[in-house]
GROMACS .gro file of C-alpha atoms in nm:
model
  148
    1MET     CA    1  -0.633  -0.143  -2.559
    2SER     CA    2  -0.371  -0.145  -2.829
    3GLU     CA    3  -0.444  -0.183  -3.197
    4GLY     CA    4  -0.538  -0.540  -3.283
    5ASP     CA    5  -0.688  -0.620  -2.941
    6ASP     CA    6  -1.044  -0.738  -2.936
    7GLY     CA    7  -1.335  -0.734  -2.696
    8HIS     CA    8  -1.216  -1.062  -2.548
    9THR     CA    9  -0.898  -0.895  -2.419
   10ALA     CA   10  -1.100  -0.605  -2.278
   11ASP     CA   11  -1.328  -0.851  -2.098
   12ARG     CA   12  -1.028  -1.038  -1.954
   13MET     CA   13  -0.876  -0.709  -1.832
   14ALA     CA   14  -1.207  -0.622  -1.664
   15ASP     CA   15  -1.216  -0.970  -1.509
   16LEU     CA   16  -0.863  -0.918  -1.377
   17ALA     CA   17  -0.962  -0.584  -1.219
   18ASP     CA   18  -1.270  -0.747  -1.064
   19LEU     CA   19  -1.058  -1.026  -0.913
   20ILE     CA   20  -0.801  -0.779  -0.778
   21LEU     CA   21  -1.076  -0.578  -0.607
   22ALA     CA   22  -1.237  -0.892  -0.461
   23LEU     CA   23  -0.901  -1.015  -0.330
   24ALA     CA   24  -0.820  -0.672  -0.185
   25ARG     CA   25  -1.151  -0.666   0.004
   26THR     CA   26  -1.096  -1.014   0.145
   27ILE     CA   27  -0.735  -0.945   0.241
   28SER     CA   28  -0.831  -0.615   0.404
   29THR     CA   29  -1.116  -0.775   0.598
   30GLU     CA   30  -0.891  -1.056   0.723
   31ALA     CA   31  -0.619  -0.810   0.829
   32HIS     CA   32  -0.867  -0.622   1.046
   33LEU     CA   33  -0.957  -0.939   1.235
   34ASP     CA   34  -0.614  -0.921   1.403
   35ALA     CA   35  -0.661  -0.691   1.703
   36GLN     CA   36  -0.285  -0.626   1.717
   37VAL     CA   37  -0.281  -0.465   1.371
   38VAL     CA   38  -0.328  -0.087   1.373
   39GLU     CA   39  -0.634  -0.004   1.162
   40LEU     CA   40  -0.574   0.258   0.893
   41THR     CA   41  -0.793   0.445   0.648
   42ALA     CA   42  -0.730   0.403   0.274
   43THR     CA   43  -0.550   0.739   0.266
   44GLU     CA   44  -0.334   0.646   0.564
   45ILE     CA   45  -0.246   0.315   0.398
   46ASN     CA   46  -0.129   0.495   0.082
   47VAL     CA   47   0.079   0.743   0.281
   48MET     CA   48   0.224   0.475   0.508
   49ARG     CA   49   0.311   0.253   0.213
   50PHE     CA   50   0.510   0.533   0.051
   51ILE     CA   51   0.686   0.628   0.375
   52ASP     CA   52   0.772   0.263   0.442
   53ARG     CA   53   0.930   0.237   0.097
   54HIS     CA   54   1.092   0.584   0.109
   55PRO     CA   55   1.198   0.659   0.467
   56GLY     CA   56   1.305   1.020   0.513
   57ALA     CA   57   1.077   1.145   0.234
   58SER     CA   58   0.954   1.502   0.253
   59PRO     CA   59   0.583   1.577   0.282
   60THR     CA   60   0.604   1.732  -0.066
   61ALA     CA   61   0.739   1.405  -0.210
   62VAL     CA   62   0.474   1.201  -0.029
   63ALA     CA   63   0.195   1.429  -0.154
   64ALA     CA   64   0.321   1.410  -0.513
   65ALA     CA   65   0.358   1.032  -0.505
   66THR     CA   66   0.018   0.967  -0.347
   67GLY     CA   67  -0.172   1.234  -0.538
   68LEU     CA   68  -0.291   1.399  -0.219
   69GLN     CA   69  -0.337   1.770  -0.164
   70ARG     CA   70  -0.113   1.905   0.110
   71SER     CA   71  -0.406   1.961   0.349
   72ASN     CA   72  -0.521   1.599   0.312
   73LEU     CA   73  -0.165   1.474   0.349
   74SER     CA   74  -0.119   1.683   0.664
   75ARG     CA   75  -0.431   1.528   0.817
   76ALA     CA   76  -0.313   1.177   0.728
   77VAL     CA   77   0.038   1.236   0.865
   78ARG     CA   78  -0.103   1.379   1.190
   79ALA     CA   79  -0.328   1.072   1.226
   80LEU     CA   80  -0.032   0.840   1.160
   81GLU     CA   81   0.176   1.031   1.417
   82GLU     CA   82  -0.108   0.996   1.671
   83LYS     CA   83  -0.117   0.622   1.603
   84GLY     CA   84   0.257   0.606   1.663
   85LEU     CA   85   0.341   0.496   1.309
   86VAL     CA   86   0.521   0.802   1.168
   87SER     CA   87   0.780   1.034   1.313
   88ARG     CA   88   0.869   1.372   1.172
   89SER     CA   89   1.224   1.503   1.188
   90VAL     CA   90   1.421   1.797   1.056
   91GLY     CA   91   1.589   1.725   0.725
   92GLY     CA   92   1.945   1.822   0.645
   93GLY     CA   93   1.974   2.077   0.927
   94ASP     CA   94   1.703   2.296   0.772
   95ALA     CA   95   1.416   2.331   1.019
   96ARG     CA   96   1.181   2.409   0.730
   97GLN     CA   97   1.241   2.067   0.569
   98ALA     CA   98   1.059   1.782   0.738
   99GLN     CA   99   1.142   1.417   0.686
  100LEU     CA  100   0.885   1.146   0.748
  101ASN     CA  101   0.997   0.810   0.882
  102PRO     CA  102   0.824   0.490   0.989
  103THR     CA  103   0.854   0.422   1.361
  104PRO     CA  104   0.947   0.088   1.519
  105ARG     CA  105   0.573   0.042   1.584
  106ALA     CA  106   0.506   0.087   1.212
  107GLU     CA  107   0.774  -0.167   1.128
  108ALA     CA  108   0.624  -0.418   1.373
  109ASN     CA  109   0.275  -0.350   1.236
  110LEU     CA  110   0.394  -0.408   0.880
  111ARG     CA  111   0.573  -0.731   0.978
  112ARG     CA  112   0.253  -0.856   1.142
  113LEU     CA  113   0.043  -0.758   0.839
  114ARG     CA  114   0.284  -0.928   0.597
  115ALA     CA  115   0.283  -1.246   0.807
  116ASN     CA  116  -0.099  -1.244   0.811
  117TRP     CA  117  -0.113  -1.183   0.434
  118SER     CA  118   0.138  -1.460   0.366
  119ARG     CA  119  -0.052  -1.707   0.582
  120LEU     CA  120  -0.386  -1.606   0.429
  121LEU     CA  121  -0.270  -1.644   0.069
  122GLY     CA  122  -0.066  -1.954   0.148
  123ASN     CA  123  -0.376  -2.119   0.292
  124ALA     CA  124  -0.586  -2.017  -0.010
  125GLY     CA  125  -0.427  -2.295  -0.217
  126ALA     CA  126  -0.293  -2.088  -0.505
  127ASP     CA  127  -0.042  -2.260  -0.734
  128ARG     CA  128   0.293  -2.128  -0.612
  129ARG     CA  129   0.447  -2.193  -0.956
  130ASN     CA  130   0.259  -1.885  -1.083
  131LEU     CA  131   0.364  -1.658  -0.797
  132ASP     CA  132   0.658  -1.488  -0.973
  133SER     CA  133   0.461  -1.420  -1.291
  134ALA     CA  134   0.166  -1.288  -1.087
  135LEU     CA  135   0.397  -1.056  -0.891
  136THR     CA  136   0.557  -0.934  -1.215
  137LEU     CA  137   0.219  -0.864  -1.375
  138LEU     CA  138   0.080  -0.682  -1.072
  139ALA     CA  139   0.398  -0.473  -1.031
  140GLU     CA  140   0.382  -0.375  -1.400
  141LEU     CA  141   0.018  -0.275  -1.356
  142GLU     CA  142   0.101  -0.068  -1.049
  143VAL     CA  143   0.374   0.119  -1.235
  144GLY     CA  144   0.158   0.167  -1.542
  145LEU     CA  145  -0.130   0.305  -1.338
  146ALA     CA  146   0.102   0.537  -1.144
  147GLU     CA  147   0.245   0.673  -1.468
  148GLY     CA  148  -0.110   0.735  -1.586
   0.00000   0.00000   0.00000
């Protein structure tokens, strides 16, 4: 909290976090009801999200961005490769540099997830006039939390 904030603001921030967690649980549960969606662990989701947004990233970059130790990242990448969601290629002609890329199966999986999420939230009856401000707020929170 910054100077001048009171307990009311702290309570509202805690309420916001509580709502985000409740929504995340509901959204995650609903996504897993679709048998065509590949089920991922929380670690695999974090890794896949970064690779989707940064195709061709090195394992070092993925580990740094996700906060994973290399051994945990290696396990997650192997699991994602086994599920057909990530491919590993040689980067820049140097066989020691791997690049991680989403596969067409990963892209189809993400499209299906996004369609499910859109339908789920669209049917929840939220006021669409607040959508842009909600997206802005949540993106700012994500960046702020990542910067620590």
